[in-house]
JSON list of C-alpha atoms in Angstrom, two decimals:
[
{"chain": "S", "resi": 11, "resn": "ASP", "atom": "CA", "xyz": [36.40, 28.91, -48.34]},
{"chain": "S", "resi": 12, "resn": "GLY", "atom": "CA", "xyz": [34.47, 32.15, -47.93]},
{"chain": "S", "resi": 13, "resn": "GLY", "atom": "CA", "xyz": [31.37, 32.04, -45.85]},
{"chain": "S", "resi": 14, "resn": "ILE", "atom": "CA", "xyz": [29.60, 32.64, -42.58]},
{"chain": "S", "resi": 15, "resn": "THR", "atom": "CA", "xyz": [30.30, 30.65, -39.46]},
{"chain": "S", "resi": 16, "resn": "GLN", "atom": "CA", "xyz": [27.92, 30.33, -36.56]},
{"chain": "S", "resi": 17, "resn": "SER", "atom": "CA", "xyz": [28.75, 28.45, -33.44]},
{"chain": "S", "resi": 18, "resn": "PRO", "atom": "CA", "xyz": [27.66, 26.36, -31.78]},
{"chain": "S", "resi": 19, "resn": "LYS", "atom": "CA", "xyz": [25.05, 24.53, -33.86]},
{"chain": "S", "resi": 20, "resn": "TYR", "atom": "CA", "xyz": [23.05, 23.60, -30.77]},
{"chain": "S", "resi": 21, "resn": "LEU", "atom": "CA", "xyz": [23.03, 25.49, -27.50]},
{"chain": "S", "resi": 22, "resn": "PHE", "atom": "CA", "xyz": [21.28, 24.74, -24.24]},
{"chain": "S", "resi": 23, "resn": "ARG", "atom": "CA", "xyz": [20.93, 27.20, -21.41]},
{"chain": "S", "resi": 24, "resn": "LYS", "atom": "CA", "xyz": [19.06, 27.45, -18.16]},
{"chain": "S", "resi": 25, "resn": "GLU", "atom": "CA", "xyz": [16.36, 30.02, -17.81]},
{"chain": "S", "resi": 26, "resn": "GLY", "atom": "CA", "xyz": [17.68, 33.32, -16.51]},
{"chain": "S", "resi": 27, "resn": "GLN", "atom": "CA", "xyz": [21.15, 32.98, -18.02]},
{"chain": "S", "resi": 28, "resn": "ASN", "atom": "CA", "xyz": [22.51, 35.25, -20.70]},
{"chain": "S", "resi": 29, "resn": "VAL", "atom": "CA", "xyz": [23.99, 33.51, -23.71]},
{"chain": "S", "resi": 30, "resn": "THR", "atom": "CA", "xyz": [26.07, 34.81, -26.62]},
{"chain": "S", "resi": 31, "resn": "LEU", "atom": "CA", "xyz": [25.79, 33.43, -30.14]},
{"chain": "S", "resi": 32, "resn": "SER", "atom": "CA", "xyz": [28.78, 33.77, -32.39]},
{"chain": "S", "resi": 33, "resn": "CYS", "atom": "CA", "xyz": [28.73, 34.92, -36.02]},
{"chain": "S", "resi": 34, "resn": "GLU", "atom": "CA", "xyz": [31.85, 35.36, -38.15]},
{"chain": "S", "resi": 35, "resn": "GLN", "atom": "CA", "xyz": [32.14, 36.10, -41.86]},
{"chain": "S", "resi": 36, "resn": "ASN", "atom": "CA", "xyz": [35.11, 36.26, -44.21]},
{"chain": "S", "resi": 37, "resn": "LEU", "atom": "CA", "xyz": [33.23, 37.61, -47.20]},
{"chain": "S", "resi": 38, "resn": "ASN", "atom": "CA", "xyz": [34.40, 41.18, -46.58]},
{"chain": "S", "resi": 39, "resn": "HIS", "atom": "CA", "xyz": [30.79, 42.28, -46.24]},
{"chain": "S", "resi": 40, "resn": "ASP", "atom": "CA", "xyz": [29.98, 45.54, -44.49]},
{"chain": "S", "resi": 41, "resn": "ALA", "atom": "CA", "xyz": [26.45, 44.62, -43.48]},
{"chain": "S", "resi": 42, "resn": "MET", "atom": "CA", "xyz": [25.49, 41.89, -41.02]},
{"chain": "S", "resi": 43, "resn": "TYR", "atom": "CA", "xyz": [22.13, 40.76, -39.66]},
{"chain": "S", "resi": 44, "resn": "TRP", "atom": "CA", "xyz": [20.57, 38.58, -37.01]},
{"chain": "S", "resi": 45, "resn": "TYR", "atom": "CA", "xyz": [17.26, 36.83, -37.58]},
{"chain": "S", "resi": 46, "resn": "ARG", "atom": "CA", "xyz": [15.08, 34.67, -35.42]},
{"chain": "S", "resi": 47, "resn": "GLN", "atom": "CA", "xyz": [13.04, 31.81, -36.89]},
{"chain": "S", "resi": 48, "resn": "ASP", "atom": "CA", "xyz": [10.21, 30.08, -35.06]},
{"chain": "S", "resi": 49, "resn": "PRO", "atom": "CA", "xyz": [8.31, 27.03, -36.37]},
{"chain": "S", "resi": 50, "resn": "GLY", "atom": "CA", "xyz": [5.93, 27.97, -39.16]},
{"chain": "S", "resi": 51, "resn": "GLN", "atom": "CA", "xyz": [7.15, 31.55, -39.17]},
{"chain": "S", "resi": 52, "resn": "GLY", "atom": "CA", "xyz": [9.24, 33.54, -41.53]},
{"chain": "S", "resi": 53, "resn": "LEU", "atom": "CA", "xyz": [12.46, 35.14, -40.45]},
{"chain": "S", "resi": 54, "resn": "ARG", "atom": "CA", "xyz": [12.17, 38.14, -38.15]},
{"chain": "S", "resi": 55, "resn": "LEU", "atom": "CA", "xyz": [14.95, 40.70, -37.93]},
{"chain": "S", "resi": 56, "resn": "ILE", "atom": "CA", "xyz": [16.50, 41.22, -34.51]},
{"chain": "S", "resi": 57, "resn": "TYR", "atom": "CA", "xyz": [19.41, 43.60, -35.18]},
{"chain": "S", "resi": 58, "resn": "TYR", "atom": "CA", "xyz": [21.46, 44.69, -38.12]},
{"chain": "S", "resi": 59, "resn": "SER", "atom": "CA", "xyz": [24.68, 46.55, -38.70]},
{"chain": "S", "resi": 60, "resn": "GLN", "atom": "CA", "xyz": [25.71, 48.41, -41.83]},
{"chain": "S", "resi": 61, "resn": "ILE", "atom": "CA", "xyz": [29.19, 49.28, -40.64]},
{"chain": "S", "resi": 62, "resn": "VAL", "atom": "CA", "xyz": [31.60, 48.66, -37.80]},
{"chain": "S", "resi": 63, "resn": "ASN", "atom": "CA", "xyz": [30.67, 50.26, -34.47]},
{"chain": "S", "resi": 64, "resn": "ASP", "atom": "CA", "xyz": [27.13, 50.95, -35.63]},
{"chain": "S", "resi": 65, "resn": "PHE", "atom": "CA", "xyz": [23.97, 48.85, -35.43]},
{"chain": "S", "resi": 66, "resn": "GLN", "atom": "CA", "xyz": [20.20, 49.31, -35.47]},
{"chain": "S", "resi": 67, "resn": "LYS", "atom": "CA", "xyz": [17.28, 47.53, -33.89]},
{"chain": "S", "resi": 68, "resn": "GLY", "atom": "CA", "xyz": [15.14, 45.34, -36.06]},
{"chain": "S", "resi": 69, "resn": "ASP", "atom": "CA", "xyz": [11.56, 44.32, -35.48]},
{"chain": "S", "resi": 70, "resn": "ILE", "atom": "CA", "xyz": [12.09, 42.22, -32.35]},
{"chain": "S", "resi": 71, "resn": "ALA", "atom": "CA", "xyz": [15.14, 43.66, -30.56]},
{"chain": "S", "resi": 72, "resn": "GLU", "atom": "CA", "xyz": [13.76, 43.52, -27.02]},
{"chain": "S", "resi": 73, "resn": "GLY", "atom": "CA", "xyz": [15.75, 41.14, -24.84]},
{"chain": "S", "resi": 74, "resn": "TYR", "atom": "CA", "xyz": [18.70, 41.01, -27.23]},
{"chain": "S", "resi": 75, "resn": "SER", "atom": "CA", "xyz": [21.95, 42.95, -27.57]},
{"chain": "S", "resi": 76, "resn": "VAL", "atom": "CA", "xyz": [24.73, 43.04, -30.16]},
{"chain": "S", "resi": 77, "resn": "SER", "atom": "CA", "xyz": [28.14, 44.53, -30.77]},
{"chain": "S", "resi": 78, "resn": "ARG", "atom": "CA", "xyz": [30.10, 45.22, -33.94]},
{"chain": "S", "resi": 79, "resn": "GLU", "atom": "CA", "xyz": [33.69, 45.86, -32.99]},
{"chain": "S", "resi": 80, "resn": "LYS", "atom": "CA", "xyz": [35.13, 44.13, -36.03]},
{"chain": "S", "resi": 81, "resn": "LYS", "atom": "CA", "xyz": [33.93, 43.90, -39.59]},
{"chain": "S", "resi": 82, "resn": "GLU", "atom": "CA", "xyz": [34.07, 40.12, -39.49]},
{"chain": "S", "resi": 83, "resn": "SER", "atom": "CA", "xyz": [32.16, 39.57, -36.26]},
{"chain": "S", "resi": 84, "resn": "PHE", "atom": "CA", "xyz": [28.62, 40.32, -35.07]},
{"chain": "S", "resi": 85, "resn": "PRO", "atom": "CA", "xyz": [27.84, 38.44, -31.84]},
{"chain": "S", "resi": 86, "resn": "LEU", "atom": "CA", "xyz": [24.31, 38.32, -30.47]},
{"chain": "S", "resi": 87, "resn": "THR", "atom": "CA", "xyz": [23.57, 38.12, -26.74]},
{"chain": "S", "resi": 88, "resn": "VAL", "atom": "CA", "xyz": [20.25, 36.69, -25.68]},
{"chain": "S", "resi": 89, "resn": "THR", "atom": "CA", "xyz": [19.59, 38.18, -22.27]},
{"chain": "S", "resi": 90, "resn": "SER", "atom": "CA", "xyz": [17.41, 36.95, -19.46]},
{"chain": "S", "resi": 91, "resn": "ALA", "atom": "CA", "xyz": [14.95, 39.69, -20.41]},
{"chain": "S", "resi": 92, "resn": "GLN", "atom": "CA", "xyz": [14.00, 37.81, -23.57]},
{"chain": "S", "resi": 93, "resn": "LYS", "atom": "CA", "xyz": [10.76, 36.11, -22.55]},
{"chain": "S", "resi": 94, "resn": "ASN", "atom": "CA", "xyz": [10.78, 33.28, -25.06]},
{"chain": "S", "resi": 95, "resn": "PRO", "atom": "CA", "xyz": [14.35, 32.74, -26.27]},
{"chain": "S", "resi": 96, "resn": "THR", "atom": "CA", "xyz": [14.04, 29.17, -27.55]},
{"chain": "S", "resi": 97, "resn": "ALA", "atom": "CA", "xyz": [14.33, 29.49, -31.33]},
{"chain": "S", "resi": 98, "resn": "PHE", "atom": "CA", "xyz": [16.56, 29.03, -34.36]},
{"chain": "S", "resi": 99, "resn": "TYR", "atom": "CA", "xyz": [18.89, 31.99, -34.87]},
{"chain": "S", "resi": 100, "resn": "LEU", "atom": "CA", "xyz": [20.34, 32.85, -38.25]},
{"chain": "S", "resi": 101, "resn": "CYS", "atom": "CA", "xyz": [23.12, 35.28, -39.00]},
{"chain": "S", "resi": 102, "resn": "ALA", "atom": "CA", "xyz": [23.55, 36.84, -42.43]},
{"chain": "S", "resi": 103, "resn": "SER", "atom": "CA", "xyz": [25.82, 39.27, -44.22]},
{"chain": "S", "resi": 104, "resn": "SER", "atom": "CA", "xyz": [25.76, 41.22, -47.44]},
{"chain": "S", "resi": 105, "resn": "LEU", "atom": "CA", "xyz": [27.35, 44.01, -49.37]},
{"chain": "S", "resi": 106, "resn": "ARG", "atom": "CA", "xyz": [25.75, 47.35, -48.55]},
{"chain": "S", "resi": 107, "resn": "GLY", "atom": "CA", "xyz": [22.70, 48.29, -50.61]},
{"chain": "S", "resi": 108, "resn": "PRO", "atom": "CA", "xyz": [19.15, 46.87, -50.66]},
{"chain": "S", "resi": 109, "resn": "TYR", "atom": "CA", "xyz": [19.65, 45.13, -54.02]},
{"chain": "S", "resi": 110, "resn": "ASN", "atom": "CA", "xyz": [22.33, 42.82, -52.67]},
{"chain": "S", "resi": 111, "resn": "GLU", "atom": "CA", "xyz": [21.39, 39.35, -51.58]},
{"chain": "S", "resi": 112, "resn": "GLN", "atom": "CA", "xyz": [22.12, 38.26, -48.05]},
{"chain": "S", "resi": 113, "resn": "PHE", "atom": "CA", "xyz": [24.26, 35.22, -47.37]},
{"chain": "S", "resi": 114, "resn": "PHE", "atom": "CA", "xyz": [23.28, 33.11, -44.39]},
{"chain": "S", "resi": 115, "resn": "GLY", "atom": "CA", "xyz": [25.14, 31.05, -41.86]},
{"chain": "S", "resi": 116, "resn": "PRO", "atom": "CA", "xyz": [24.11, 27.53, -40.79]},
{"chain": "S", "resi": 117, "resn": "GLY", "atom": "CA", "xyz": [22.21, 28.81, -37.76]},
{"chain": "S", "resi": 118, "resn": "THR", "atom": "CA", "xyz": [22.24, 28.12, -34.02]},
{"chain": "S", "resi": 119, "resn": "ARG", "atom": "CA", "xyz": [19.36, 26.33, -32.36]},
{"chain": "S", "resi": 120, "resn": "LEU", "atom": "CA", "xyz": [18.99, 27.70, -28.85]},
{"chain": "S", "resi": 121, "resn": "THR", "atom": "CA", "xyz": [16.97, 25.82, -26.27]},
{"chain": "S", "resi": 122, "resn": "VAL", "atom": "CA", "xyz": [16.33, 27.36, -22.89]},
{"chain": "S", "resi": 123, "resn": "LEU", "atom": "CA", "xyz": [15.43, 24.83, -20.24]},
{"chain": "Q", "resi": 4, "resn": "ALA", "atom": "CA", "xyz": [4.80, 48.93, -44.52]},
{"chain": "Q", "resi": 5, "resn": "GLN", "atom": "CA", "xyz": [5.85, 46.02, -46.63]},
{"chain": "Q", "resi": 6, "resn": "LYS", "atom": "CA", "xyz": [4.25, 42.61, -46.57]},
{"chain": "Q", "resi": 7, "resn": "VAL", "atom": "CA", "xyz": [4.89, 39.27, -48.24]},
{"chain": "Q", "resi": 8, "resn": "THR", "atom": "CA", "xyz": [2.22, 36.60, -48.35]},
{"chain": "Q", "resi": 9, "resn": "GLN", "atom": "CA", "xyz": [2.90, 32.98, -49.12]},
{"chain": "Q", "resi": 10, "resn": "ALA", "atom": "CA", "xyz": [-0.57, 31.54, -48.83]},
{"chain": "Q", "resi": 11, "resn": "GLN", "atom": "CA", "xyz": [0.50, 27.94, -49.39]},
{"chain": "Q", "resi": 12, "resn": "THR", "atom": "CA", "xyz": [2.02, 26.55, -46.20]},
{"chain": "Q", "resi": 13, "resn": "GLU", "atom": "CA", "xyz": [2.76, 22.98, -47.25]},
{"chain": "Q", "resi": 14, "resn": "ILE", "atom": "CA", "xyz": [2.85, 21.32, -50.66]},
{"chain": "Q", "resi": 15, "resn": "SER", "atom": "CA", "xyz": [3.45, 17.66, -51.34]},
{"chain": "Q", "resi": 16, "resn": "VAL", "atom": "CA", "xyz": [4.15, 16.32, -54.82]},
{"chain": "Q", "resi": 17, "resn": "VAL", "atom": "CA", "xyz": [5.45, 13.16, -56.37]},
{"chain": "Q", "resi": 18, "resn": "GLU", "atom": "CA", "xyz": [8.83, 13.27, -58.03]},
{"chain": "Q", "resi": 19, "resn": "LYS", "atom": "CA", "xyz": [8.79, 14.58, -61.62]},
{"chain": "Q", "resi": 20, "resn": "GLU", "atom": "CA", "xyz": [5.67, 16.65, -61.06]},
{"chain": "Q", "resi": 21, "resn": "ASP", "atom": "CA", "xyz": [5.80, 20.37, -61.73]},
{"chain": "Q", "resi": 22, "resn": "VAL", "atom": "CA", "xyz": [5.03, 22.63, -58.78]},
{"chain": "Q", "resi": 23, "resn": "THR", "atom": "CA", "xyz": [4.44, 26.37, -58.46]},
{"chain": "Q", "resi": 24, "resn": "LEU", "atom": "CA", "xyz": [5.08, 28.29, -55.25]},
{"chain": "Q", "resi": 25, "resn": "ASP", "atom": "CA", "xyz": [3.09, 31.49, -54.97]},
{"chain": "Q", "resi": 26, "resn": "CYS", "atom": "CA", "xyz": [4.29, 34.81, -53.59]},
{"chain": "Q", "resi": 27, "resn": "VAL", "atom": "CA", "xyz": [2.25, 38.00, -53.32]},
{"chain": "Q", "resi": 28, "resn": "TYR", "atom": "CA", "xyz": [3.77, 41.20, -52.01]},
{"chain": "Q", "resi": 29, "resn": "GLU", "atom": "CA", "xyz": [2.59, 44.60, -50.87]},
{"chain": "Q", "resi": 30, "resn": "THR", "atom": "CA", "xyz": [4.50, 47.86, -51.00]},
{"chain": "Q", "resi": 31, "resn": "ARG", "atom": "CA", "xyz": [3.82, 51.47, -51.89]},
{"chain": "Q", "resi": 32, "resn": "ASP", "atom": "CA", "xyz": [7.34, 52.00, -53.10]},
{"chain": "Q", "resi": 33, "resn": "THR", "atom": "CA", "xyz": [8.08, 51.96, -56.79]},
{"chain": "Q", "resi": 34, "resn": "THR", "atom": "CA", "xyz": [11.63, 50.71, -56.41]},
{"chain": "Q", "resi": 35, "resn": "TYR", "atom": "CA", "xyz": [12.02, 47.41, -54.63]},
{"chain": "Q", "resi": 36, "resn": "TYR", "atom": "CA", "xyz": [13.71, 44.04, -54.84]},
{"chain": "Q", "resi": 37, "resn": "LEU", "atom": "CA", "xyz": [12.26, 40.57, -54.61]},
{"chain": "Q", "resi": 38, "resn": "PHE", "atom": "CA", "xyz": [14.14, 37.48, -53.55]},
{"chain": "Q", "resi": 39, "resn": "TRP", "atom": "CA", "xyz": [13.61, 33.75, -53.25]},
{"chain": "Q", "resi": 40, "resn": "TYR", "atom": "CA", "xyz": [15.55, 31.65, -50.77]},
{"chain": "Q", "resi": 41, "resn": "LYS", "atom": "CA", "xyz": [15.64, 27.90, -50.17]},
{"chain": "Q", "resi": 42, "resn": "GLN", "atom": "CA", "xyz": [16.07, 26.43, -46.69]},
{"chain": "Q", "resi": 43, "resn": "PRO", "atom": "CA", "xyz": [16.96, 22.73, -46.83]},
{"chain": "Q", "resi": 44, "resn": "PRO", "atom": "CA", "xyz": [16.72, 20.56, -43.70]},
{"chain": "Q", "resi": 45, "resn": "SER", "atom": "CA", "xyz": [20.25, 21.63, -42.72]},
{"chain": "Q", "resi": 46, "resn": "GLY", "atom": "CA", "xyz": [18.81, 25.05, -41.90]},
{"chain": "Q", "resi": 47, "resn": "GLU", "atom": "CA", "xyz": [21.01, 27.40, -43.89]},
{"chain": "Q", "resi": 48, "resn": "LEU", "atom": "CA", "xyz": [19.16, 29.69, -46.30]},
{"chain": "Q", "resi": 49, "resn": "VAL", "atom": "CA", "xyz": [20.39, 29.56, -49.87]},
{"chain": "Q", "resi": 50, "resn": "PHE", "atom": "CA", "xyz": [19.83, 32.49, -52.21]},
{"chain": "Q", "resi": 51, "resn": "LEU", "atom": "CA", "xyz": [18.04, 31.53, -55.44]},
{"chain": "Q", "resi": 52, "resn": "ILE", "atom": "CA", "xyz": [17.16, 34.70, -57.31]},
{"chain": "Q", "resi": 53, "resn": "ARG", "atom": "CA", "xyz": [16.76, 38.47, -57.10]},
{"chain": "Q", "resi": 54, "resn": "ARG", "atom": "CA", "xyz": [14.49, 40.60, -59.24]},
{"chain": "Q", "resi": 55, "resn": "ASN", "atom": "CA", "xyz": [14.17, 44.39, -59.18]},
{"chain": "Q", "resi": 56, "resn": "SER", "atom": "CA", "xyz": [10.88, 46.17, -59.68]},
{"chain": "Q", "resi": 57, "resn": "PHE", "atom": "CA", "xyz": [11.84, 47.54, -63.08]},
{"chain": "Q", "resi": 58, "resn": "ASP", "atom": "CA", "xyz": [12.65, 44.17, -64.57]},
{"chain": "Q", "resi": 59, "resn": "GLU", "atom": "CA", "xyz": [9.58, 42.10, -65.29]},
{"chain": "Q", "resi": 60, "resn": "GLN", "atom": "CA", "xyz": [11.40, 39.68, -67.52]},
{"chain": "Q", "resi": 61, "resn": "ASN", "atom": "CA", "xyz": [10.82, 36.11, -66.48]},
{"chain": "Q", "resi": 62, "resn": "GLU", "atom": "CA", "xyz": [13.82, 34.01, -65.65]},
{"chain": "Q", "resi": 63, "resn": "ILE", "atom": "CA", "xyz": [14.64, 30.38, -66.20]},
{"chain": "Q", "resi": 64, "resn": "SER", "atom": "CA", "xyz": [17.51, 28.56, -64.60]},
{"chain": "Q", "resi": 65, "resn": "GLY", "atom": "CA", "xyz": [17.54, 24.86, -65.35]},
{"chain": "Q", "resi": 66, "resn": "ARG", "atom": "CA", "xyz": [14.43, 23.36, -63.78]},
{"chain": "Q", "resi": 67, "resn": "TYR", "atom": "CA", "xyz": [13.62, 26.60, -61.96]},
{"chain": "Q", "resi": 68, "resn": "SER", "atom": "CA", "xyz": [11.65, 29.48, -63.40]},
{"chain": "Q", "resi": 69, "resn": "TRP", "atom": "CA", "xyz": [10.25, 32.68, -61.96]},
{"chain": "Q", "resi": 70, "resn": "ASN", "atom": "CA", "xyz": [7.26, 34.72, -63.11]},
{"chain": "Q", "resi": 71, "resn": "PHE", "atom": "CA", "xyz": [7.18, 38.34, -61.96]},
{"chain": "Q", "resi": 72, "resn": "GLN", "atom": "CA", "xyz": [3.96, 40.26, -62.58]},
{"chain": "Q", "resi": 73, "resn": "LYS", "atom": "CA", "xyz": [3.70, 43.78, -61.20]},
{"chain": "Q", "resi": 74, "resn": "SER", "atom": "CA", "xyz": [0.05, 44.00, -62.22]},
{"chain": "Q", "resi": 75, "resn": "THR", "atom": "CA", "xyz": [-0.83, 41.33, -59.67]},
{"chain": "Q", "resi": 76, "resn": "SER", "atom": "CA", "xyz": [2.08, 42.00, -57.27]},
{"chain": "Q", "resi": 77, "resn": "SER", "atom": "CA", "xyz": [3.21, 38.44, -57.62]},
{"chain": "Q", "resi": 78, "resn": "PHE", "atom": "CA", "xyz": [6.56, 36.72, -57.96]},
{"chain": "Q", "resi": 79, "resn": "ASN", "atom": "CA", "xyz": [5.86, 33.03, -58.40]},
{"chain": "Q", "resi": 80, "resn": "PHE", "atom": "CA", "xyz": [8.41, 30.24, -58.53]},
{"chain": "Q", "resi": 81, "resn": "THR", "atom": "CA", "xyz": [7.98, 27.07, -60.56]},
{"chain": "Q", "resi": 82, "resn": "ILE", "atom": "CA", "xyz": [10.01, 23.90, -60.27]},
{"chain": "Q", "resi": 83, "resn": "THR", "atom": "CA", "xyz": [9.73, 21.68, -63.31]},
{"chain": "Q", "resi": 84, "resn": "ALA", "atom": "CA", "xyz": [10.17, 17.92, -62.98]},
{"chain": "Q", "resi": 85, "resn": "SER", "atom": "CA", "xyz": [10.63, 18.11, -59.23]},
{"chain": "Q", "resi": 86, "resn": "GLN", "atom": "CA", "xyz": [13.21, 15.97, -57.47]},
{"chain": "Q", "resi": 87, "resn": "VAL", "atom": "CA", "xyz": [13.53, 14.73, -53.90]},
{"chain": "Q", "resi": 88, "resn": "VAL", "atom": "CA", "xyz": [16.43, 17.14, -53.39]},
{"chain": "Q", "resi": 89, "resn": "ASP", "atom": "CA", "xyz": [14.00, 20.00, -53.95]},
{"chain": "Q", "resi": 90, "resn": "SER", "atom": "CA", "xyz": [12.36, 19.20, -50.61]},
{"chain": "Q", "resi": 91, "resn": "ALA", "atom": "CA", "xyz": [12.88, 22.29, -48.48]},
{"chain": "Q", "resi": 92, "resn": "VAL", "atom": "CA", "xyz": [11.21, 25.40, -47.14]},
{"chain": "Q", "resi": 93, "resn": "TYR", "atom": "CA", "xyz": [11.08, 28.19, -49.69]},
{"chain": "Q", "resi": 94, "resn": "PHE", "atom": "CA", "xyz": [10.90, 31.84, -48.69]},
{"chain": "Q", "resi": 95, "resn": "CYS", "atom": "CA", "xyz": [9.95, 34.82, -50.75]},
{"chain": "Q", "resi": 96, "resn": "ALA", "atom": "CA", "xyz": [11.26, 38.18, -49.51]},
{"chain": "Q", "resi": 97, "resn": "LEU", "atom": "CA", "xyz": [10.91, 41.87, -50.33]},
{"chain": "Q", "resi": 98, "resn": "ARG", "atom": "CA", "xyz": [13.17, 44.83, -49.72]},
{"chain": "Q", "resi": 99, "resn": "ILE", "atom": "CA", "xyz": [12.49, 48.40, -50.75]},
{"chain": "Q", "resi": 100, "resn": "ALA", "atom": "CA", "xyz": [15.18, 50.81, -51.88]},
{"chain": "Q", "resi": 101, "resn": "GLY", "atom": "CA", "xyz": [16.77, 52.83, -49.10]},
{"chain": "Q", "resi": 102, "resn": "ALA", "atom": "CA", "xyz": [19.90, 52.57, -47.02]},
{"chain": "Q", "resi": 103, "resn": "ASN", "atom": "CA", "xyz": [18.16, 51.33, -43.90]},
{"chain": "Q", "resi": 104, "resn": "SER", "atom": "CA", "xyz": [15.44, 49.25, -45.46]},
{"chain": "Q", "resi": 105, "resn": "LYS", "atom": "CA", "xyz": [14.89, 45.74, -44.16]},
{"chain": "Q", "resi": 106, "resn": "LEU", "atom": "CA", "xyz": [14.28, 42.43, -45.84]},
{"chain": "Q", "resi": 107, "resn": "THR", "atom": "CA", "xyz": [10.70, 41.31, -45.21]},
{"chain": "Q", "resi": 108, "resn": "PHE", "atom": "CA", "xyz": [10.12, 37.57, -45.45]},
{"chain": "Q", "resi": 109, "resn": "GLY", "atom": "CA", "xyz": [7.01, 35.58, -46.09]},
{"chain": "Q", "resi": 110, "resn": "LYS", "atom": "CA", "xyz": [6.27, 32.69, -43.74]},
{"chain": "Q", "resi": 111, "resn": "GLY", "atom": "CA", "xyz": [7.64, 30.14, -46.15]},
{"chain": "Q", "resi": 112, "resn": "ILE", "atom": "CA", "xyz": [6.29, 27.15, -48.05]},
{"chain": "Q", "resi": 113, "resn": "THR", "atom": "CA", "xyz": [7.32, 23.64, -47.06]},
{"chain": "Q", "resi": 114, "resn": "LEU", "atom": "CA", "xyz": [7.73, 21.55, -50.18]},
{"chain": "Q", "resi": 115, "resn": "SER", "atom": "CA", "xyz": [7.91, 17.79, -49.89]},
{"chain": "Q", "resi": 116, "resn": "VAL", "atom": "CA", "xyz": [8.82, 15.79, -52.96]},
{"chain": "Q", "resi": 117, "resn": "ARG", "atom": "CA", "xyz": [8.08, 12.09, -52.60]},
{"chain": "Q", "resi": 118, "resn": "PRO", "atom": "CA", "xyz": [9.93, 9.48, -54.62]}
]
C-alpha cells in the first residue's frame, strides 16, 4: 500500500542526546515536510524539502536538522540544542504545488527525560 | 503573513446532533487554498477537503458540508447527524500560491461526540 511510514511510534531519549526520526514515503512525491505538534497547538513547520538534495527552514528550525538524499526519505534529527524537544512529530509529503494536499504519516511521539 | 483562527477549542455534542466548526482566515493574497484535516486519536492527519480562492461553491460529501464565504473570510465545516466516530481534532489550514509557500494551520478544534 502507498503511504508514509514514520518510526518509531514512541521514542524516549535522555536530555543532551541527539535523536533521528525516520520518515519514508512511497507515494512518489517530490515534496516532504516535518511538523511539530504540541498540546493545544496547531502544527508548526520545522523543515521542508521540494526536491532531493534541497531543503528549507520552516518556522521553528532551530535545534533541528534534516537531509534529503533520496526522494523517498526525509529524516529529522533533533539535536541537543533544541531546548524543548518533547513533542509529537509529524511527517508529510505531497506533489509539488501549493494546491496539492499533504499526506501525513502516523507520527512519532518523542519524550526527552 | 497568513493566519488561521479556529476560535472554538473544544465542542461536545450528543450523537445525531449537527455541529459546525468555524474557521476564519487572513491573507492579502488573492490566490490561496484552504484545507480541512481530521486528526483522530491515532494521531495521523487525514485530508478532508481543499478549496481554492476562486471557487466559492459549497460542497457536500455525505454527512459533511463546507461553506466558503470570501466576504467574511470563513471556511466553515458542518457535520450533520454526528457520530461517535467523528470524535477527533479538526484543523483548518491555509496556503497561498507560490512555490515556497507554507501551509498555515489553525490550532484545531477538539470535537467529542457522546453516544
